[in-house]
Amino acid sequence: MNSIILFVFLPIAGAALIPVIEKLRQELADVLAIAIAACLLALSISFIAPIRASGSLVLILPGALSFGQNLYLDSLSLLMVLVISTIALFALIFSVEYMKSYGAKGRYYALFLLMLAGMNGVVLSHDLFGLYVFLEVAACSSYALVAFGLEKPELEAAFKYLVLAAAASALLLLGIALIYTRTGTLDFAAAGDTLSRGLAEGDKSVLFIVVLFLTGFGLKMAMVPFHAWLPDAHPSAPAPISAMLSGVLIKTSGVYALVRILYNVIGIQTRPEVGRTLMSLGILTIVIASIIALVQTDFKRLLAFSSVAQIGYILLGFGIGTTLGFVGALYHLINHATFKSLLFLTSGATQHATGTRDLNRMGGLGKRMPVTATTSVFGSLAISGVPPFNGFFSKAIIVIAAVAQGRQTGNAVYYVFALIAILFSIVTLAYYLRVQRKAFFGLLEDEFTQVKEAGVAMSFSMIALAVLCLALGIAYPWLHNTLLGPAASVLTSPSVR
Amino acid sequence: MILHLVLLAAIAVCALRAVLLTDLLRSAISLALASAALSILFFELGVPYAAVFELSVGAGLVMVLLVSAIGLTKRAPPENEEEGKSLVLIIPVLTLLALAVIDIIAFASLDSRILPVPGAQAASFEETLWRVRWLDVLAQLGMILAGVFAVLVLFRKENDPIVIAPRNEGSARVEEPHGS
């Protein structure tokens, strides 16, 4: 199963080739970048059946030593590469038209593909240092992509992002160094044996490692109180990059990496208080980010705060620590990737057409941009948890998991958290209805009478993601049996292999 | 042990100077000195390959690249350097102190020595690089490419078409909403 390496090798090779190919013909760069993302999506889909049959696949590189690094594809990694490839494909199709005015398109695609390679490496690596290096590949590419416009706010946002992400990396590296010192290995499974035993016995050094990872990955995923960089960085980036950052990067380099290490390496199942800490941080993230989102007038900044809030829901699901909680969290992770990418693309299309992100200046754009407006409504309803869209089902599962755990443990906190999750879903609906009313409904402002609908490529991406928002909700039973259930079982099993 | 502490202090001081100095050349030299001190520390800790890489790349190659780049720039007219200087000084010092505290807690919490990886002791440097840590090498390739493209993007020439939004013909630049 050596084709697993293509998830990392193909985008790196593409990044090296694109600037050369661009010299021959500009359009070839568009074609190559999209073809690579499409190949990765096809490759991910081709692994669904083998992974269902065998549970996990390992890439054994010819000549590699038995204790050396390898790439592992299990149900959880497969779910992640499917999400990454899907969002990347639509973001790249959107970029063909959207990125024309930025220039340096070849270099943009190269950085995009390197970010893709980094994210794929993170989800396929079962070696702590390998995971760290791929995190950095994705992060370094994303700093440059946030600053791509070269305007002052963009450079400032990228610098803020770089400084905070570097602090996160320092904490993660220290955590990894401590694990190596403690266990003598960087391999997930080998380190996991010692660490889970240590945690169960109340070893303080393992608890300290948990704190380091929680802070480091908390910064990467913009969990409250470490969220300060995201509302600047995500709106500053070009729209397809905002879609990638909010849609998949914070989940891959933050949520996925944290959960994989906490549950599969450190084994926090034996310490329920760690799970409860995750839940509390999740609730804090939902409440604070939602309240701030309510008062935003910048379209993309509002979406950025909304991303922080939705990360809270995912953390809440993972913190519950039951199979149902994991299913809900993973389902919301996929769903958020689709509707938040869609919403960032619609905000990009709106900005592309009107030249502003200020909601107070917009109005009645639905008349001139029906595709953008309709897909934006789809995204807004999905993220607000309105049935039959996907967001409704994932939030419902998280709430049901919290209530079920409350019943089982007799702990009222779970009920309170479930209630807060429901209440703030209504708050989410409130600020997204405000977005729709201010941007797309009402009277068309005079200055926007000449505004045109987004082009074919941009519209295609938005329509495809809007359809996905609906399809992922309707297809939940299939999703559960094929992807979510097996992925959740990876987290509940004591060992990664 | 004393030598290790002296070297750690030297690294910290040189790194701080690299951040705080406004003269780019002096800042680059401070960075090279920090790398050189780190390289000596690596030798002392018994990792000669890491030491050689740190010395040749960190203190050597990077220094040459930085000095070459600085040679291509012109000195900017002096600005009001006093403004915000105390803040510029406080942030790196506080960061360093915070990291030092975290490090002390981390090492105080350790109760065991580094354990050997089964079979790893027999692996040569070449085997370790190409057959054990091959994924890191592949990732490093991605890292180098990301660095190269980041520099090319951030320092692209003025005649490269750059972002002017809205992306419609004849429109003006994006307006930042008030209060955002």
XYZ file of C-alpha atoms in Angstrom:
677
model
C 0.000 0.000 0.000
C 2.798 2.356 -0.930
C 0.376 4.802 -2.546
C -0.165 6.287 0.950
C 3.012 8.282 0.376
C 1.291 10.102 -2.504
C -0.707 12.093 0.065
C 2.528 13.832 1.024
C 4.751 13.385 -2.003
C 2.295 14.492 -4.711
C 1.621 17.994 -3.317
C 5.320 18.578 -2.542
C 6.291 17.523 -6.078
C 3.474 19.679 -7.466
C 4.695 22.680 -5.462
C 8.175 22.273 -6.922
C 6.846 21.857 -10.478
C 4.152 24.541 -10.655
C 6.420 27.620 -10.891
C 8.258 25.934 -13.792
C 5.041 24.915 -15.569
C 3.581 28.387 -15.040
C 6.383 29.799 -17.217
C 5.172 27.646 -20.128
C 1.523 28.623 -19.815
C -0.296 30.320 -16.952
C -3.403 28.114 -17.206
C -1.320 24.970 -16.739
C -0.642 26.003 -13.131
C -4.417 26.123 -12.479
C -4.889 22.728 -14.105
C -2.000 21.051 -12.281
C -3.002 22.355 -8.835
C -6.629 21.264 -9.295
C -5.541 17.913 -10.776
C -3.358 17.192 -7.733
C -6.200 17.993 -5.314
C -8.593 15.857 -7.398
C -6.091 12.969 -7.418
C -5.748 13.194 -3.628
C -9.527 13.147 -3.218
C -9.803 10.130 -5.542
C -6.974 8.427 -3.651
C -8.737 9.064 -0.317
C -11.989 7.625 -1.681
C -10.125 4.574 -3.024
C -8.949 3.786 0.525
C -12.450 3.681 2.051
C -13.069 0.013 1.220
C -9.586 -1.307 2.200
C -9.683 0.588 5.508
C -13.167 -0.745 6.291
C -11.863 -4.234 5.633
C -8.557 -4.077 7.499
C -8.854 -1.181 9.988
C -5.513 0.413 9.138
C -2.774 0.397 6.535
C 0.917 1.096 6.973
C 3.428 2.354 4.460
C 6.604 0.323 4.847
C 9.223 2.137 2.813
C 11.583 -0.334 1.101
C 14.828 -0.312 3.067
C 13.385 1.490 6.094
C 14.403 0.055 9.468
C 11.768 -1.647 11.610
C 11.878 1.046 14.307
C 11.916 3.875 11.755
C 9.171 6.283 10.764
C 6.198 5.129 8.712
C 2.955 6.562 7.425
C -0.209 5.072 8.924
C -3.671 5.331 7.489
C -6.485 4.318 9.829
C -10.170 5.242 9.880
C -9.520 8.536 11.683
C -6.686 9.571 9.326
C -8.810 8.578 6.343
C -11.670 10.776 7.533
C -9.237 13.688 7.868
C -7.589 13.259 4.433
C -11.048 13.040 2.854
C -12.055 16.346 4.461
C -8.733 18.031 3.609
C -8.796 16.895 -0.041
C -12.453 17.856 -0.569
C -12.128 21.379 0.806
C -8.773 21.866 -0.952
C -10.294 20.875 -4.305
C -13.148 23.395 -4.063
C -10.885 26.134 -2.679
C -8.500 25.616 -5.617
C -11.322 25.721 -8.190
C -12.528 28.965 -6.554
C -8.951 30.331 -6.687
C -8.703 30.083 -10.499
C -10.840 33.188 -10.889
C -10.525 34.806 -7.483
C -6.718 34.917 -7.372
C -6.283 36.523 -10.815
C -6.018 40.034 -9.405
C -3.440 39.068 -6.774
C -0.747 37.979 -9.237
C 2.035 35.477 -8.451
C -0.515 32.699 -8.907
C 2.106 29.981 -9.411
C 3.715 30.774 -6.069
C 0.270 30.906 -4.479
C -0.495 27.392 -5.729
C 2.929 26.174 -4.600
C 2.321 27.430 -1.045
C -1.224 26.058 -1.103
C 0.032 22.591 -2.078
C 2.755 22.696 0.581
C 0.123 23.543 3.181
C -1.845 20.558 1.876
C 1.220 18.289 2.130
C 1.829 19.509 5.692
C -1.745 18.772 6.753
C -1.715 15.327 5.128
C 1.610 14.594 6.848
C 0.146 15.584 10.223
C -2.783 13.185 9.917
C -0.710 10.289 8.531
C 2.269 10.520 10.864
C 2.343 8.316 13.955
C 5.644 9.744 15.118
C 5.651 12.780 17.413
C 8.549 14.583 15.785
C 7.291 13.753 12.282
C 3.933 15.253 13.259
C 5.703 18.354 14.569
C 7.729 18.885 11.375
C 4.637 18.516 9.170
C 2.784 20.944 11.463
C 5.529 23.445 10.753
C 5.370 22.844 6.985
C 1.640 23.637 7.036
C 2.155 26.587 9.397
C 5.029 28.209 7.432
C 3.052 27.997 4.196
C -0.003 29.473 5.886
C 1.928 32.484 7.303
C 2.932 33.465 3.760
C -0.571 32.809 2.422
C -2.155 35.042 5.104
C 0.252 37.834 4.107
C -0.271 37.164 0.380
C -2.010 40.483 -0.335
C 0.989 42.417 1.074
C -1.206 45.186 2.481
C -0.399 46.457 5.971
C -3.304 44.710 7.790
C -2.409 41.437 6.072
C 1.278 41.655 7.005
C 0.373 42.625 10.564
C -2.089 39.727 10.891
C 0.465 37.276 9.471
C 3.107 38.513 11.924
C 0.742 38.154 14.883
C -0.173 34.662 13.672
C 3.510 33.749 13.258
C 4.492 34.949 16.744
C 1.666 33.114 18.515
C 2.072 29.979 16.399
C 5.819 30.010 17.163
C 5.030 30.172 20.892
C 2.674 27.210 20.381
C 5.401 25.307 18.531
C 7.877 25.942 21.375
C 5.437 24.449 23.888
C 4.699 21.462 21.655
C 8.387 20.815 21.053
C 9.012 20.897 24.802
C 6.177 18.417 25.303
C 7.624 16.119 22.641
C 11.119 16.412 24.156
C 9.694 15.460 27.555
C 7.932 12.441 26.077
C 11.172 11.335 24.402
C 13.093 11.800 27.631
C 10.410 9.920 29.555
C 9.883 7.009 27.143
C 12.934 6.861 24.853
C 10.745 6.821 21.744
C 8.720 9.132 19.534
C 6.454 6.440 18.120
C 2.809 6.876 19.147
C 2.190 3.263 20.162
C 5.532 2.704 21.918
C 5.372 5.996 23.855
C 1.691 5.410 24.608
C 2.358 2.304 26.717
C 4.590 4.185 29.184
C 2.614 7.425 29.187
C -0.835 5.914 29.753
C 0.566 3.848 32.626
C 2.212 6.949 34.095
C -0.990 9.000 33.798
C -3.082 6.287 35.435
C -0.585 6.192 38.337
C -0.832 9.989 38.731
C 2.633 10.824 37.350
C 2.870 14.635 37.500
C 5.318 14.857 34.573
C 2.693 13.254 32.272
C 0.081 15.720 33.525
C 2.530 18.529 32.758
C 2.916 17.138 29.214
C -0.894 17.181 28.888
C -0.922 20.856 29.916
C 1.813 21.677 27.366
C -0.110 19.976 24.549
C -3.403 21.524 25.608
C -1.835 25.006 25.509
C 0.196 24.437 22.336
C -2.580 22.854 20.304
C -5.083 25.229 21.959
C -3.145 28.099 20.388
C -3.093 26.324 17.023
C -6.864 25.730 17.053
C -7.607 29.216 18.499
C -9.420 27.864 21.550
C -10.427 30.573 24.054
C -8.349 32.086 25.724
C -5.729 31.525 22.993
C -7.847 32.804 20.101
C -6.430 36.333 19.677
C -4.615 35.649 16.395
C -7.437 34.009 14.424
C -9.878 36.938 14.012
C -7.039 38.916 12.407
C -5.358 36.166 10.383
C -8.345 34.432 8.797
C -10.114 37.558 7.457
C -6.828 38.960 6.120
C -6.058 35.969 3.924
C -7.510 35.611 0.411
C -10.965 33.961 0.642
C -9.914 30.448 -0.519
C -7.138 30.483 2.076
C -9.553 31.673 4.773
C -11.709 28.694 3.770
C -8.750 26.343 4.135
C -7.553 27.860 7.417
C -10.945 27.911 9.114
C -12.230 24.847 7.314
C -9.368 22.429 7.796
C -6.056 23.831 9.074
C -7.143 24.693 12.622
C -8.820 21.308 12.846
C -5.864 19.349 11.518
C -3.044 21.108 13.340
C -5.120 21.854 16.432
C -8.079 19.607 17.129
C -6.989 16.404 15.350
C -3.409 16.491 16.653
C -4.538 17.229 20.233
C -7.205 14.561 20.303
C -5.003 11.950 18.624
C -2.227 12.498 21.172
C -4.484 12.831 24.221
C -6.590 9.747 23.494
C -4.249 7.486 21.502
C -0.832 8.307 22.970
C -1.301 9.654 26.493
C -4.531 7.742 27.094
C -6.583 10.295 29.031
C -9.495 7.829 29.208
C -8.225 6.909 32.673
C -8.432 10.537 33.886
C -11.982 11.873 33.313
C -10.987 15.276 34.718
C -8.909 15.930 31.572
C -12.000 15.285 29.452
C -14.034 17.597 31.674
C -11.359 20.293 31.246
C -11.710 19.924 27.470
C -15.482 20.261 27.796
C -15.194 23.358 29.996
C -12.771 24.989 27.571
C -15.135 24.069 24.738
C -18.088 25.734 26.469
C -15.998 28.819 27.314
C -14.962 28.996 23.656
C -18.581 28.721 22.441
C -19.867 31.406 24.817
C -17.134 34.033 24.414
C -16.651 33.695 20.658
C -20.412 33.704 19.971
C -20.950 36.864 22.021
C -18.097 38.649 20.214
C -19.408 37.433 16.833
C -22.788 39.044 17.609
C -21.361 42.564 17.455
C -19.101 42.201 14.393
C -19.763 44.309 11.326
C -16.915 42.902 9.206
C -18.273 39.906 7.264
C -15.067 37.841 7.373
C -14.214 38.773 10.957
C -17.653 37.588 12.039
C -16.993 34.293 10.258
C -13.630 34.029 12.028
C -15.213 34.422 15.480
C -17.867 31.942 14.432
C -15.059 29.467 13.593
C -13.703 29.851 17.117
C -17.188 29.182 18.534
C -17.650 26.052 16.407
C -14.271 24.724 17.573
C -15.868 24.923 21.028
C -18.634 22.514 19.934
C -16.040 20.077 18.576
C -14.035 20.248 21.825
C -17.216 19.709 23.831
C -17.941 16.531 21.867
C -14.415 15.177 22.279
C -14.358 16.126 25.967
C -17.448 14.014 26.697
C -15.201 11.059 25.923
C -17.894 8.563 24.884
C -18.253 6.939 21.469
C -21.330 9.071 20.775
C -19.427 12.189 21.817
C -16.584 11.302 19.430
C -19.040 10.626 16.589
C -20.730 13.999 17.205
C -17.416 15.847 17.384
C -16.022 14.204 14.248
C -19.289 14.792 12.405
C -19.280 18.458 13.432
C -15.629 18.675 12.353
C -16.559 17.521 8.818
C -19.666 19.680 8.755
C -17.886 22.778 9.951
C -15.245 22.235 7.269
C -17.970 22.309 4.598
C -20.187 25.150 5.801
C -17.397 27.401 7.031
C -15.458 26.967 3.788
C -18.671 27.749 1.921
C -19.318 30.858 4.025
C -15.772 32.143 3.544
C -16.067 31.579 -0.207
C -19.377 33.482 -0.307
C -17.822 36.317 1.721
C -14.920 36.317 -0.752
C -17.313 36.441 -3.710
C -19.160 39.340 -2.047
C -15.934 41.232 -1.349
C -14.719 40.467 -4.871
C -17.871 42.048 -6.286
C -18.448 44.973 -3.915
C -14.974 45.794 -2.625
C -16.066 45.846 0.984
C -16.419 43.500 3.933
C -18.477 45.984 5.933
C -21.944 44.541 6.483
C -23.332 48.010 7.282
C -22.518 49.151 3.746
C -24.060 46.150 2.018
C -27.724 45.436 1.329
C -29.928 43.764 -1.244
C -27.027 41.947 -2.881
C -29.193 38.857 -3.320
C -30.850 40.569 -6.302
C -27.545 40.953 -8.126
C -25.797 37.834 -6.795
C -28.449 35.109 -6.486
C -26.012 32.167 -6.447
C -23.801 33.725 -3.761
C -26.845 34.735 -1.700
C -28.554 31.340 -1.954
C -25.419 29.371 -1.100
C -24.731 31.769 1.778
C -28.228 31.074 3.132
C -27.475 27.330 2.906
C -24.225 27.803 4.838
C -25.857 30.043 7.456
C -28.727 27.627 8.089
C -26.311 24.693 8.272
C -23.968 26.337 10.800
C -26.924 27.514 12.890
C -28.164 23.947 13.253
C -31.376 24.207 11.254
C -32.746 20.858 9.979
C -32.298 19.151 7.526
C -28.809 20.643 7.126
C -25.747 18.804 8.426
C -25.062 21.201 11.334
C -28.367 20.262 12.962
C -27.491 16.570 13.166
C -23.941 17.022 14.464
C -24.953 19.525 17.130
C -27.879 17.281 18.116
C -25.555 14.295 18.510
C -23.162 16.307 20.695
C -26.053 17.484 22.898
C -27.505 13.957 23.115
C -24.042 12.592 24.025
C -23.731 15.173 26.830
C -27.201 14.362 28.184
C -26.535 10.609 27.986
C -23.263 11.017 29.870
C -25.031 13.190 32.455
C -27.596 10.439 32.969
C -24.942 7.778 33.286
C -22.679 9.655 35.695
C -25.388 11.585 37.539
C -23.344 14.753 37.027
C -25.540 17.826 36.405
C -22.688 19.667 34.656
C -23.297 17.640 31.493
C -26.928 18.863 31.393
C -25.823 22.459 31.892
C -23.276 22.151 29.088
C -25.910 20.613 26.789
C -28.263 23.508 27.550
C -25.559 26.109 26.848
C -24.735 24.365 23.551
C -28.410 24.607 22.499
C -28.781 28.240 23.619
C -25.689 29.369 21.759
C -26.846 27.549 18.644
C -29.747 30.012 18.721
C -27.247 32.869 19.169
C -25.424 31.531 16.081
C -28.701 31.638 14.153
C -29.226 35.230 15.336
C -25.917 36.558 14.006
C -26.151 34.645 10.745
C -29.675 35.960 10.150
C -28.207 39.428 10.709
C -25.551 38.705 8.073
C -28.206 37.602 5.589
C -30.434 40.583 6.302
C -27.630 43.134 6.061
C -25.813 41.674 3.052
C -28.297 39.954 0.808
C -31.817 41.088 1.720
C -33.497 44.510 1.839
C -32.993 47.353 -0.634
C -30.067 47.276 -3.019
C -27.626 50.091 -2.258
C -27.092 52.515 -5.161
C -23.362 51.925 -5.262
C -23.916 48.202 -5.888
C -26.392 48.385 -8.784
C -23.660 47.348 -11.228
C -22.402 44.453 -9.118
C -22.128 41.151 -10.990
C -22.533 37.566 -9.846
C -19.360 35.540 -9.237
C -17.950 33.707 -12.254
C -18.467 30.074 -13.206
C -15.540 28.572 -11.248
C -16.358 30.507 -8.074
C -20.072 29.699 -8.363
C -19.330 26.020 -8.973
C -17.329 25.750 -5.733
C -20.017 27.516 -3.721
C -22.834 25.407 -5.186
C -20.908 22.157 -4.636
C -20.242 22.991 -0.980
C -23.866 24.086 -0.458
C -25.064 20.758 -1.862
C -22.604 18.996 0.464
C -24.115 20.847 3.464
C -27.451 19.295 2.629
C -26.133 15.902 1.495
C -23.994 15.349 4.590
C -27.085 15.829 6.734
C -29.280 13.473 4.726
C -26.500 10.882 4.367
C -25.769 10.622 8.100
C -26.616 6.888 8.425
C -24.215 6.015 5.588
C -21.570 8.379 6.974
C -21.883 6.864 10.414
C -21.429 3.296 9.199
C -18.678 4.046 6.705
C -16.544 6.757 8.262
C -17.665 8.246 11.577
C -18.222 5.051 13.553
C -14.871 3.464 12.603
C -13.052 6.796 13.162
C -14.614 7.179 16.623
C -13.637 3.611 17.491
C -9.970 4.517 16.810
C -10.183 7.050 19.646
C -11.922 4.704 22.047
C -9.439 1.882 21.505
C -6.508 1.891 23.952
C -3.771 1.667 21.322
C -3.262 3.267 17.935
C -2.368 -0.003 16.248
C 27.210 21.599 34.274
C 28.576 25.143 34.786
C 29.712 25.243 31.155
C 26.215 24.177 30.057
C 24.620 26.964 32.115
C 27.082 29.537 30.751
C 26.338 28.401 27.200
C 22.569 28.517 27.826
C 22.884 32.043 29.215
C 25.005 33.047 26.189
C 22.375 31.662 23.811
C 19.626 33.571 25.642
C 21.550 36.865 25.674
C 22.579 36.596 22.001
C 19.026 35.648 20.941
C 17.610 38.609 22.872
C 20.143 40.950 21.262
C 19.209 39.568 17.833
C 15.585 40.531 18.493
C 16.223 43.871 20.172
C 19.003 45.416 18.066
C 17.821 47.809 15.372
C 21.062 47.520 13.385
C 20.421 44.583 11.049
C 24.077 43.575 10.713
C 24.647 43.496 14.473
C 21.396 41.617 14.879
C 22.549 38.995 12.335
C 25.901 38.640 14.089
C 24.120 38.122 17.424
C 22.020 35.404 15.842
C 25.163 33.706 14.489
C 26.750 33.873 17.960
C 23.631 32.273 19.467
C 23.930 29.473 16.884
C 27.641 29.041 17.618
C 26.970 28.771 21.377
C 24.187 26.253 20.686
C 26.580 24.280 18.504
C 29.144 24.080 21.333
C 26.357 22.946 23.668
C 25.422 20.191 21.203
C 29.084 19.029 21.138
C 29.116 19.021 24.921
C 25.909 16.971 25.024
C 27.435 14.359 22.735
C 25.518 15.005 19.519
C 28.301 15.961 17.077
C 26.181 15.695 13.913
C 23.629 18.158 15.275
C 26.518 20.409 16.349
C 28.098 20.342 12.893
C 24.761 21.110 11.196
C 24.037 23.932 13.636
C 27.477 25.432 13.108
C 27.533 25.088 9.322
C 23.900 26.018 8.637
C 22.843 28.120 11.639
C 26.033 30.076 12.187
C 27.494 29.733 8.672
C 25.068 29.532 5.757
C 22.262 31.563 7.332
C 24.763 34.234 8.405
C 26.139 34.475 4.841
C 22.597 34.763 3.419
C 21.581 37.402 5.964
C 24.722 39.490 5.482
C 24.338 39.260 1.681
C 20.699 40.372 1.934
C 21.575 43.216 4.328
C 24.276 44.312 1.867
C 21.562 44.796 -0.755
C 19.485 47.110 1.461
C 19.801 50.804 2.212
C 19.664 52.220 5.702
C 16.262 53.807 6.379
C 16.124 57.378 7.742
C 16.091 57.355 11.555
C 12.618 57.172 13.054
C 11.455 58.015 16.531
C 13.081 54.968 18.078
C 12.193 55.873 21.647
C 8.498 55.396 20.901
C 7.419 51.982 22.111
C 10.987 50.972 22.914
C 10.165 49.904 26.458
C 7.417 47.618 25.136
C 9.760 46.149 22.529
C 12.218 45.398 25.331
C 9.694 43.982 27.768
C 7.985 41.463 25.460
C 11.055 39.348 24.525
C 12.407 39.465 28.087
C 9.065 38.324 29.506
C 8.757 35.620 26.843
C 12.242 34.361 27.665
C 11.505 34.370 31.376
C 8.215 32.524 30.839
C 9.932 29.883 28.715
C 12.710 29.554 31.298
C 10.141 28.963 34.054
C 8.319 26.381 31.917
C 11.649 24.661 31.165
C 12.618 24.560 34.844
C 9.225 23.041 35.741
C 9.618 20.555 32.884
C 13.043 19.362 33.913
C 12.133 19.305 37.595
C 9.266 16.966 36.735
C 11.560 14.423 35.072
C 12.456 11.399 37.094
C 14.143 9.252 34.488
C 17.006 9.365 32.026
C 16.647 9.113 28.258
C 15.849 5.517 27.447
C 17.458 3.789 24.465
C 15.283 2.937 21.470
C 15.522 -0.787 20.696
C 17.946 -1.231 17.820
C 18.522 2.502 17.405
C 21.976 2.451 18.960
C 23.236 0.229 16.163
C 22.049 2.594 13.420
C 24.681 4.741 11.761
C 24.159 8.402 10.926
C 23.301 7.564 7.300
C 20.858 4.874 8.384
C 19.252 7.213 10.897
C 18.826 9.957 8.324
C 17.632 7.925 5.344
C 16.103 4.772 6.825
C 14.836 5.809 10.264
C 13.938 9.501 10.008
C 13.181 9.509 6.256
C 9.808 11.143 6.796
C 11.467 14.081 8.559
C 13.777 14.469 5.560
C 10.767 14.562 3.215
C 9.062 17.101 5.485
C 12.249 19.180 5.541
C 12.088 19.319 1.757
C 8.572 20.730 2.091
C 9.816 23.162 4.733
C 12.617 24.461 2.516
C 10.209 24.904 -0.414
C 7.730 26.718 1.877
C 10.507 29.062 3.015
C 11.642 29.757 -0.560
C 8.119 30.447 -1.846
C 7.286 32.546 1.233
C 10.283 34.786 0.521
C 9.406 34.968 -3.195
C 5.812 35.916 -2.367
C 6.568 38.424 0.378
C 9.330 40.187 -1.559
C 7.810 40.025 -5.016
C 8.692 42.905 -7.315
C 6.525 45.980 -7.531
C 5.697 45.235 -11.174
C 4.158 41.913 -10.144
C 0.425 42.427 -10.037
C -0.427 42.551 -6.347
C -3.630 42.687 -4.404
C -5.858 45.576 -5.221
C -9.401 44.935 -4.124
C -12.192 44.981 -5.069
C -11.098 42.680 -7.819
C -13.377 44.368 -10.346
C -12.081 46.579 -13.095
C -11.689 50.193 -12.169
C -12.663 49.759 -8.542
C -11.025 51.053 -5.415
C -9.159 49.327 -2.594
C -10.983 47.328 0.094
C -12.209 49.434 2.940
C -11.691 48.134 6.453
C -14.937 48.489 8.404
C -14.770 50.793 11.378
C -14.477 49.199 14.746
C -13.476 45.801 13.450
